[in-house]
mmCIF file of C-alpha atoms in Angstrom:
data_model
loop_
_atom_site.group_PDB
_atom_site.id
_atom_site.type_symbol
_atom_site.label_atom_id
_atom_site.label_comp_id
_atom_site.label_asym_id
_atom_site.label_seq_id
_atom_site.Cartn_x
_atom_site.Cartn_y
_atom_site.Cartn_z
ATOM 1 C CA MET A 1 -58.885 3.119 -5.985
ATOM 2 C CA LEU A 2 -56.896 2.342 -2.819
ATOM 3 C CA MET A 3 -56.139 -1.141 -4.124
ATOM 4 C CA LEU A 4 -54.980 0.297 -7.458
ATOM 5 C CA ASN A 5 -52.641 2.762 -5.752
ATOM 6 C CA LYS A 6 -51.302 0.003 -3.528
ATOM 7 C CA THR A 7 -50.596 -2.178 -6.581
ATOM 8 C CA GLU A 8 -48.763 0.651 -8.319
ATOM 9 C CA ARG A 9 -46.591 1.397 -5.304
ATOM 10 C CA ASP A 10 -45.800 -2.141 -4.103
ATOM 11 C CA PRO A 11 -45.797 -4.786 -6.854
ATOM 12 C CA PRO A 12 -46.365 -8.265 -5.369
ATOM 13 C CA SER A 13 -43.273 -9.674 -7.065
ATOM 14 C CA PHE A 14 -40.595 -9.109 -9.667
ATOM 15 C CA ILE A 15 -39.372 -11.379 -12.460
ATOM 16 C CA LEU A 16 -35.592 -11.748 -12.671
ATOM 17 C CA ASN A 17 -35.033 -12.455 -16.344
ATOM 18 C CA GLY A 18 -31.441 -13.702 -16.087
ATOM 19 C CA ILE A 19 -29.045 -12.538 -18.793
ATOM 20 C CA PRO A 20 -31.035 -10.754 -21.539
ATOM 21 C CA GLY A 21 -30.410 -12.047 -25.060
ATOM 22 C CA LEU A 22 -28.742 -15.238 -23.816
ATOM 23 C CA GLU A 23 -31.797 -17.071 -22.474
ATOM 24 C CA ASP A 24 -31.201 -19.985 -24.860
ATOM 25 C CA VAL A 25 -27.757 -20.684 -23.397
ATOM 26 C CA HIS A 26 -28.590 -20.143 -19.728
ATOM 27 C CA ILE A 27 -27.965 -23.820 -19.026
ATOM 28 C CA TRP A 28 -24.409 -23.567 -20.405
ATOM 29 C CA ILE A 29 -23.717 -20.317 -18.570
ATOM 30 C CA SER A 30 -24.791 -22.000 -15.342
ATOM 31 C CA PHE A 31 -21.861 -24.450 -15.366
ATOM 32 C CA PRO A 32 -19.068 -21.868 -14.837
ATOM 33 C CA PHE A 33 -21.318 -20.060 -12.339
ATOM 34 C CA CYS A 34 -21.837 -23.259 -10.367
ATOM 35 C CA SER A 35 -18.180 -24.311 -10.584
ATOM 36 C CA MET A 36 -16.946 -20.933 -9.351
ATOM 37 C CA TYR A 37 -19.497 -20.944 -6.530
ATOM 38 C CA VAL A 38 -18.402 -24.413 -5.359
ATOM 39 C CA VAL A 39 -14.737 -23.337 -5.411
ATOM 40 C CA ALA A 40 -15.616 -20.125 -3.550
ATOM 41 C CA MET A 41 -17.568 -21.964 -0.848
ATOM 42 C CA ALA A 42 -14.944 -24.676 -0.390
ATOM 43 C CA GLY A 43 -11.973 -22.312 -0.507
ATOM 44 C CA ASN A 44 -13.333 -19.682 1.862
ATOM 45 C CA CYS A 45 -14.757 -22.201 4.332
ATOM 46 C CA GLY A 46 -11.390 -23.975 4.254
ATOM 47 C CA LEU A 47 -9.546 -20.716 4.952
ATOM 48 C CA LEU A 48 -11.846 -19.854 7.858
ATOM 49 C CA TYR A 49 -11.367 -23.334 9.342
ATOM 50 C CA LEU A 50 -7.599 -23.128 8.918
ATOM 51 C CA ILE A 51 -7.329 -19.680 10.527
ATOM 52 C CA TYR A 52 -9.559 -20.806 13.412
ATOM 53 C CA CYS A 53 -7.657 -24.026 14.106
ATOM 54 C CA GLU A 54 -4.024 -23.023 13.532
ATOM 55 C CA ASP A 55 -2.444 -20.959 16.321
ATOM 56 C CA SER A 56 0.324 -19.830 13.954
ATOM 57 C CA LEU A 57 -2.312 -17.980 11.897
ATOM 58 C CA HIS A 58 -3.703 -16.027 14.849
ATOM 59 C CA LYS A 59 -2.145 -12.801 13.596
ATOM 60 C CA PRO A 60 -3.612 -9.502 12.291
ATOM 61 C CA MET A 61 -3.030 -10.328 8.617
ATOM 62 C CA TYR A 62 -5.002 -13.575 8.900
ATOM 63 C CA TYR A 63 -7.776 -12.027 10.977
ATOM 64 C CA PHE A 64 -8.334 -9.568 8.136
ATOM 65 C CA LEU A 65 -8.186 -12.482 5.685
ATOM 66 C CA ALA A 66 -10.886 -14.241 7.745
ATOM 67 C CA MET A 67 -13.042 -11.095 7.463
ATOM 68 C CA LEU A 68 -12.504 -11.119 3.696
ATOM 69 C CA SER A 69 -13.440 -14.810 3.424
ATOM 70 C CA LEU A 70 -16.612 -14.361 5.495
ATOM 71 C CA THR A 71 -17.584 -11.330 3.405
ATOM 72 C CA ASP A 72 -16.968 -13.268 0.186
ATOM 73 C CA LEU A 73 -19.141 -16.166 1.369
ATOM 74 C CA ILE A 74 -22.101 -13.918 2.138
ATOM 75 C CA MET A 75 -21.612 -11.780 -0.978
ATOM 76 C CA CYS A 76 -21.710 -14.634 -3.490
ATOM 77 C CA SER A 77 -24.352 -16.623 -1.553
ATOM 78 C CA SER A 78 -26.732 -13.660 -1.754
ATOM 79 C CA THR A 79 -26.915 -13.926 -5.566
ATOM 80 C CA VAL A 80 -25.609 -17.193 -7.028
ATOM 81 C CA PRO A 81 -28.254 -19.630 -5.658
ATOM 82 C CA LYS A 82 -31.035 -17.465 -7.124
ATOM 83 C CA ALA A 83 -29.147 -17.135 -10.426
ATOM 84 C CA LEU A 84 -28.766 -20.925 -10.649
ATOM 85 C CA SER A 85 -32.468 -21.419 -9.911
ATOM 86 C CA ILE A 86 -33.190 -19.093 -12.854
ATOM 87 C CA PHE A 87 -30.795 -20.935 -15.165
ATOM 88 C CA TRP A 88 -31.785 -24.482 -14.161
ATOM 89 C CA LEU A 89 -35.379 -24.343 -12.951
ATOM 90 C CA HIS A 90 -36.703 -21.120 -14.524
ATOM 91 C CA LEU A 91 -37.709 -19.913 -11.045
ATOM 92 C CA LYS A 92 -37.576 -16.251 -11.939
ATOM 93 C CA LYS A 93 -40.091 -14.834 -9.484
ATOM 94 C CA ILE A 94 -38.918 -12.973 -6.378
ATOM 95 C CA SER A 95 -41.162 -11.153 -3.929
ATOM 96 C CA PHE A 96 -40.913 -7.388 -3.590
ATOM 97 C CA ASP A 97 -39.610 -7.603 -0.011
ATOM 98 C CA GLY A 98 -37.285 -10.468 -0.959
ATOM 99 C CA CYS A 99 -35.872 -8.287 -3.740
ATOM 100 C CA LEU A 100 -35.220 -5.442 -1.293
ATOM 101 C CA ILE A 101 -33.497 -7.813 1.148
ATOM 102 C CA GLN A 102 -31.284 -9.215 -1.603
ATOM 103 C CA MET A 103 -30.464 -5.665 -2.720
ATOM 104 C CA PHE A 104 -29.412 -4.751 0.822
ATOM 105 C CA PHE A 105 -27.150 -7.797 1.222
ATOM 106 C CA VAL A 106 -25.524 -7.424 -2.207
ATOM 107 C CA HIS A 107 -24.626 -3.756 -1.792
ATOM 108 C CA THR A 108 -23.709 -4.000 1.906
ATOM 109 C CA PHE A 109 -21.232 -6.814 1.410
ATOM 110 C CA THR A 110 -19.714 -5.460 -1.800
ATOM 111 C CA GLY A 111 -19.017 -2.342 0.263
ATOM 112 C CA MET A 112 -17.676 -4.540 3.058
ATOM 113 C CA GLU A 113 -15.386 -6.286 0.555
ATOM 114 C CA SER A 114 -13.919 -2.955 -0.479
ATOM 115 C CA GLY A 115 -13.518 -1.896 3.139
ATOM 116 C CA VAL A 116 -11.701 -5.085 4.166
ATOM 117 C CA LEU A 117 -9.301 -4.727 1.220
ATOM 118 C CA MET A 118 -8.576 -1.210 2.465
ATOM 119 C CA LEU A 119 -7.918 -2.520 5.993
ATOM 120 C CA MET A 120 -5.601 -5.174 4.570
ATOM 121 C CA ALA A 121 -3.654 -2.450 2.727
ATOM 122 C CA LEU A 122 -3.237 -0.574 6.016
ATOM 123 C CA ASP A 123 -2.121 -3.838 7.631
ATOM 124 C CA ARG A 124 0.603 -4.271 4.990
ATOM 125 C CA TYR A 125 1.628 -0.626 5.451
ATOM 126 C CA VAL A 126 2.111 -1.098 9.200
ATOM 127 C CA ALA A 127 3.890 -4.454 8.720
ATOM 128 C CA ILE A 128 6.433 -3.036 6.258
ATOM 129 C CA CYS A 129 6.861 0.538 7.476
ATOM 130 C CA TYR A 130 6.627 -0.122 11.238
ATOM 131 C CA PRO A 131 7.605 -3.791 11.666
ATOM 132 C CA LEU A 132 8.841 -3.380 15.272
ATOM 133 C CA HIS A 133 5.510 -1.893 16.375
ATOM 134 C CA TYR A 134 3.264 -4.153 14.274
ATOM 135 C CA SER A 135 1.864 -6.244 17.144
ATOM 136 C CA THR A 136 1.408 -3.222 19.418
ATOM 137 C CA ILE A 137 -0.424 -1.136 16.789
ATOM 138 C CA LEU A 138 -2.683 -3.878 15.399
ATOM 139 C CA THR A 139 -3.943 -5.419 18.615
ATOM 140 C CA ASN A 140 -7.018 -7.666 18.688
ATOM 141 C CA PRO A 141 -9.316 -4.884 19.999
ATOM 142 C CA VAL A 142 -8.106 -2.542 17.234
ATOM 143 C CA ILE A 143 -8.750 -5.207 14.581
ATOM 144 C CA ALA A 144 -12.226 -5.929 15.988
ATOM 145 C CA LYS A 145 -13.120 -2.223 16.046
ATOM 146 C CA ALA A 146 -11.817 -1.746 12.482
ATOM 147 C CA GLY A 147 -13.868 -4.672 11.191
ATOM 148 C CA LEU A 148 -17.006 -3.557 13.050
ATOM 149 C CA SER A 149 -16.605 0.023 11.788
ATOM 150 C CA THR A 150 -16.282 -1.202 8.206
ATOM 151 C CA PHE A 151 -19.417 -3.327 8.581
ATOM 152 C CA LEU A 152 -21.433 -0.514 10.195
ATOM 153 C CA ARG A 153 -20.302 1.905 7.481
ATOM 154 C CA GLY A 154 -21.732 -0.423 4.844
ATOM 155 C CA VAL A 155 -24.987 -1.001 6.723
ATOM 156 C CA LEU A 156 -25.622 2.674 7.483
ATOM 157 C CA LEU A 157 -24.849 3.833 3.933
ATOM 158 C CA ILE A 158 -26.757 1.034 2.169
ATOM 159 C CA ILE A 159 -29.853 0.813 4.374
ATOM 160 C CA PRO A 160 -31.469 3.844 2.633
ATOM 161 C CA PHE A 161 -31.431 1.917 -0.696
ATOM 162 C CA PRO A 162 -34.435 -0.325 0.127
ATOM 163 C CA PHE A 163 -36.392 2.620 1.536
ATOM 164 C CA LEU A 164 -35.623 4.843 -1.465
ATOM 165 C CA THR A 165 -36.692 1.999 -3.747
ATOM 166 C CA LYS A 166 -39.830 1.118 -1.778
ATOM 167 C CA ARG A 167 -41.169 4.677 -1.897
ATOM 168 C CA LEU A 168 -41.317 4.633 -5.706
ATOM 169 C CA PRO A 169 -44.477 3.839 -7.690
ATOM 170 C CA TYR A 170 -44.102 0.906 -10.112
ATOM 171 C CA CYS A 171 -46.092 0.914 -13.323
ATOM 172 C CA ARG A 172 -43.528 -0.074 -16.005
ATOM 173 C CA GLY A 173 -43.870 -3.795 -15.539
ATOM 174 C CA ASN A 174 -42.086 -6.079 -13.122
ATOM 175 C CA VAL A 175 -39.402 -7.725 -15.296
ATOM 176 C CA ILE A 176 -35.839 -7.011 -14.151
ATOM 177 C CA PRO A 177 -33.254 -7.771 -16.886
ATOM 178 C CA HIS A 178 -30.761 -9.113 -14.361
ATOM 179 C CA THR A 179 -29.906 -12.193 -12.285
ATOM 180 C CA TYR A 180 -30.279 -10.320 -8.986
ATOM 181 C CA CYS A 181 -31.931 -7.211 -7.570
ATOM 182 C CA ASP A 182 -29.527 -4.363 -8.180
ATOM 183 C CA HIS A 183 -30.545 -0.967 -6.811
ATOM 184 C CA MET A 184 -30.769 0.947 -10.085
ATOM 185 C CA SER A 185 -32.115 -2.026 -12.073
ATOM 186 C CA VAL A 186 -35.139 -2.075 -9.763
ATOM 187 C CA ALA A 187 -35.493 1.715 -9.605
ATOM 188 C CA LYS A 188 -35.606 1.965 -13.418
ATOM 189 C CA LEU A 189 -38.890 0.014 -13.388
ATOM 190 C CA SER A 190 -40.524 2.923 -11.585
ATOM 191 C CA CYS A 191 -42.543 5.574 -13.344
ATOM 192 C CA GLY A 192 -41.605 8.045 -10.595
ATOM 193 C CA ASN A 193 -38.629 10.362 -10.256
ATOM 194 C CA ILE A 194 -35.499 8.291 -9.561
ATOM 195 C CA LYS A 195 -33.040 11.202 -9.524
ATOM 196 C CA VAL A 196 -32.634 10.891 -5.728
ATOM 197 C CA ASN A 197 -31.821 7.179 -6.105
ATOM 198 C CA ALA A 198 -29.226 7.873 -8.797
ATOM 199 C CA ILE A 199 -27.567 10.732 -6.888
ATOM 200 C CA TYR A 200 -27.494 8.836 -3.596
ATOM 201 C CA GLY A 201 -26.094 5.741 -5.338
ATOM 202 C CA LEU A 202 -23.258 7.838 -6.765
ATOM 203 C CA ILE A 203 -22.576 9.407 -3.360
ATOM 204 C CA VAL A 204 -22.365 5.972 -1.723
ATOM 205 C CA ALA A 205 -20.003 4.739 -4.456
ATOM 206 C CA LEU A 206 -17.708 7.710 -3.794
ATOM 207 C CA LEU A 207 -17.898 7.404 0.003
ATOM 208 C CA ILE A 208 -17.101 3.684 -0.043
ATOM 209 C CA GLY A 209 -15.200 2.907 -3.241
ATOM 210 C CA GLY A 210 -13.557 6.305 -3.661
ATOM 211 C CA PHE A 211 -12.419 6.539 -0.037
ATOM 212 C CA ASP A 212 -11.123 2.940 0.024
ATOM 213 C CA ILE A 213 -9.205 3.315 -3.247
ATOM 214 C CA LEU A 214 -7.640 6.540 -1.945
ATOM 215 C CA CYS A 215 -6.506 4.800 1.268
ATOM 216 C CA ILE A 216 -5.152 1.813 -0.684
ATOM 217 C CA THR A 217 -3.263 4.122 -3.060
ATOM 218 C CA VAL A 218 -1.710 6.132 -0.216
ATOM 219 C CA SER A 219 -0.787 2.936 1.661
ATOM 220 C CA TYR A 220 0.984 1.403 -1.316
ATOM 221 C CA THR A 221 2.743 4.673 -2.125
ATOM 222 C CA MET A 222 4.221 4.624 1.370
ATOM 223 C CA ILE A 223 4.998 0.910 1.064
ATOM 224 C CA LEU A 224 6.870 1.466 -2.216
ATOM 225 C CA ARG A 225 8.907 4.266 -0.651
ATOM 226 C CA ALA A 226 9.818 2.027 2.275
ATOM 227 C CA VAL A 227 10.678 -0.961 0.052
ATOM 228 C CA VAL A 228 12.838 1.107 -2.316
ATOM 229 C CA SER A 229 14.822 2.457 0.620
ATOM 230 C CA LEU A 230 15.878 -1.055 1.732
ATOM 231 C CA SER A 231 19.557 -1.785 1.285
ATOM 232 C CA THR A 232 19.519 -5.042 -0.729
ATOM 233 C CA ALA A 233 17.498 -6.405 -3.615
ATOM 234 C CA GLU A 234 16.722 -9.561 -1.628
ATOM 235 C CA ALA A 235 15.295 -7.533 1.243
ATOM 236 C CA ARG A 236 13.173 -5.529 -1.192
ATOM 237 C CA ARG A 237 11.905 -8.716 -2.828
ATOM 238 C CA LYS A 238 10.969 -10.317 0.507
ATOM 239 C CA ALA A 239 9.235 -7.173 1.740
ATOM 240 C CA PHE A 240 7.158 -6.709 -1.383
ATOM 241 C CA SER A 241 6.374 -10.435 -1.721
ATOM 242 C CA THR A 242 4.186 -10.129 1.379
ATOM 243 C CA CYS A 243 1.897 -7.813 -0.642
ATOM 244 C CA THR A 244 1.484 -9.871 -3.829
ATOM 245 C CA ALA A 245 -1.579 -11.827 -2.670
ATOM 246 C CA HIS A 246 -3.291 -8.630 -1.533
ATOM 247 C CA ILE A 247 -2.491 -6.880 -4.825
ATOM 248 C CA CYS A 248 -4.056 -9.815 -6.706
ATOM 249 C CA ALA A 249 -7.168 -9.560 -4.505
ATOM 250 C CA ILE A 250 -7.418 -5.839 -5.317
ATOM 251 C CA VAL A 251 -7.135 -6.551 -9.062
ATOM 252 C CA PHE A 252 -9.809 -9.281 -8.928
ATOM 253 C CA SER A 253 -12.177 -7.062 -6.974
ATOM 254 C CA TYR A 254 -11.784 -3.649 -8.577
ATOM 255 C CA SER A 255 -11.171 -4.565 -12.250
ATOM 256 C CA PRO A 256 -14.750 -5.739 -12.998
ATOM 257 C CA ALA A 257 -16.102 -2.916 -10.811
ATOM 258 C CA PHE A 258 -14.243 -0.266 -12.837
ATOM 259 C CA PHE A 259 -15.252 -1.883 -16.130
ATOM 260 C CA SER A 260 -18.902 -1.955 -15.089
ATOM 261 C CA PHE A 261 -18.804 1.642 -13.817
ATOM 262 C CA PHE A 262 -17.181 3.153 -16.922
ATOM 263 C CA SER A 263 -19.048 0.987 -19.458
ATOM 264 C CA HIS A 264 -22.399 2.069 -18.001
ATOM 265 C CA ARG A 265 -21.466 5.735 -18.322
ATOM 266 C CA PHE A 266 -19.407 5.840 -21.521
ATOM 267 C CA GLY A 267 -20.289 2.674 -23.434
ATOM 268 C CA GLY A 268 -23.920 2.198 -22.599
ATOM 269 C CA HIS A 269 -25.072 2.193 -26.252
ATOM 270 C CA THR A 270 -22.203 0.177 -27.728
ATOM 271 C CA ILE A 271 -21.857 -2.603 -25.128
ATOM 272 C CA PRO A 272 -24.799 -5.072 -25.122
ATOM 273 C CA PRO A 273 -26.847 -5.439 -21.912
ATOM 274 C CA SER A 274 -25.820 -9.095 -21.614
ATOM 275 C CA CYS A 275 -22.197 -8.008 -21.229
ATOM 276 C CA HIS A 276 -23.124 -5.624 -18.413
ATOM 277 C CA ILE A 277 -24.994 -8.391 -16.573
ATOM 278 C CA ILE A 278 -22.156 -10.917 -16.985
ATOM 279 C CA ILE A 279 -19.590 -8.397 -15.693
ATOM 280 C CA ALA A 280 -21.855 -7.572 -12.738
ATOM 281 C CA ASN A 281 -21.979 -11.278 -11.850
ATOM 282 C CA ILE A 282 -18.223 -11.691 -12.326
ATOM 283 C CA TYR A 283 -17.760 -8.796 -9.889
ATOM 284 C CA LEU A 284 -19.604 -10.830 -7.235
ATOM 285 C CA LEU A 285 -18.125 -14.245 -8.138
ATOM 286 C CA LEU A 286 -14.516 -13.706 -9.174
ATOM 287 C CA PRO A 287 -13.099 -12.334 -5.875
ATOM 288 C CA PRO A 288 -14.682 -15.058 -3.680
ATOM 289 C CA THR A 289 -13.390 -17.714 -6.093
ATOM 290 C CA MET A 290 -9.859 -16.427 -6.568
ATOM 291 C CA ASN A 291 -9.005 -14.921 -3.162
ATOM 292 C CA PRO A 292 -8.601 -18.248 -1.290
ATOM 293 C CA VAL A 293 -6.697 -19.720 -4.255
ATOM 294 C CA VAL A 294 -4.287 -16.782 -4.434
ATOM 295 C CA TYR A 295 -3.721 -16.610 -0.687
ATOM 296 C CA GLY A 296 -3.284 -20.380 -0.551
ATOM 297 C CA VAL A 297 -0.631 -20.288 -3.284
ATOM 298 C CA LYS A 298 1.156 -17.039 -2.387
ATOM 299 C CA THR A 299 1.218 -17.245 1.427
ATOM 300 C CA LYS A 300 3.884 -19.565 2.812
ATOM 301 C CA GLN A 301 2.327 -19.858 6.279
ATOM 302 C CA ILE A 302 -0.977 -21.066 4.806
ATOM 303 C CA ARG A 303 0.827 -23.520 2.524
ATOM 304 C CA ASP A 304 2.774 -24.873 5.472
ATOM 305 C CA CYS A 305 -0.381 -25.289 7.579
ATOM 306 C CA VAL A 306 -2.184 -27.109 4.759
ATOM 307 C CA SER A 307 0.856 -29.355 4.223
ATOM 308 C CA GLY A 308 0.982 -30.090 7.936
ATOM 309 C CA ILE A 309 -2.702 -31.011 8.065
ATOM 310 C CA LEU A 310 -2.411 -33.232 4.981
ATOM 311 C CA SER A 311 0.738 -34.965 6.213
ATOM 312 C CA GLY A 312 -0.812 -35.407 9.644
ATOM 313 C CA SER A 313 -3.925 -36.976 8.159
ATOM 314 C CA LYS A 314 -1.789 -39.299 6.075
ATOM 315 C CA ASN A 315 0.227 -40.326 9.121
ATOM 316 C CA THR A 316 -2.933 -40.949 11.092
ATOM 317 C CA LYS A 317 -4.316 -43.049 8.285
ATOM 318 C CA SER A 318 -1.141 -45.113 7.985
ATOM 319 C CA GLN A 319 -1.074 -45.705 11.758
ATOM 320 C CA SER A 320 -4.682 -46.889 11.766
ATOM 321 C CA ILE A 321 -3.902 -49.330 8.965
#
């Protein structure tokens, strides 16, 4: 009897079934997944290396960008390798504890992503509205404390997820119709009461996503007021151009999140499950892929540093020849 109860409460493993309904084309779906992951790894590692090596990038804006790149690397690496092993090798099994660990990393670093975007909005607010005090307000200790606070917020709010999930009894099978262990996808396999999981998940979404979106909205409202009050059109253009890369990052991050949130609640019966799973994966893959590309294209200082490194390497090569 004890063994039976133990089996019901802690299944030895789960089966991640990939994208339901599209199993026959998993191999084709894997190619864009793999391509985006390679771009994300190369782009974000390149940005981190550039910010570390170039003294001209040792500024608050680029420290926050380094936080975003590191968050993106961990966020996509927590899901994509397992998804590719499902698509390519049909390695669908994941241990119960491994599933809980993946769940913790996915939700912690998606929350961290949102928090860093909020910090970057505050950075742009200070840079545009208080340009003379920018370096005195955003000192290195302040930046470090802001980043650590954002990380601890995510950890402290997400760490109950594995415990709330582990306490549940599981007797509805062990097949998860997903490519990774999402909190509610795992909880729905339980035959116990998951109301606490659902309510706490909604509270966390409001405390992280809702708070961050509010701060971003207020920051950009103040930025718009400051930009509009500038005397010339050229000054307004230059001031707002410093925000374009960050606005793109916000769009890439929050658009799939909003679609997933509203489709689950208002289009659950009309939108196929495969669409939900694809959007959930895009939410974790699109920002890490596009953020380094956008910042590389839109930020003049980064373009100049890359050009300098490339021209320097070419000069070195020509001298050696």
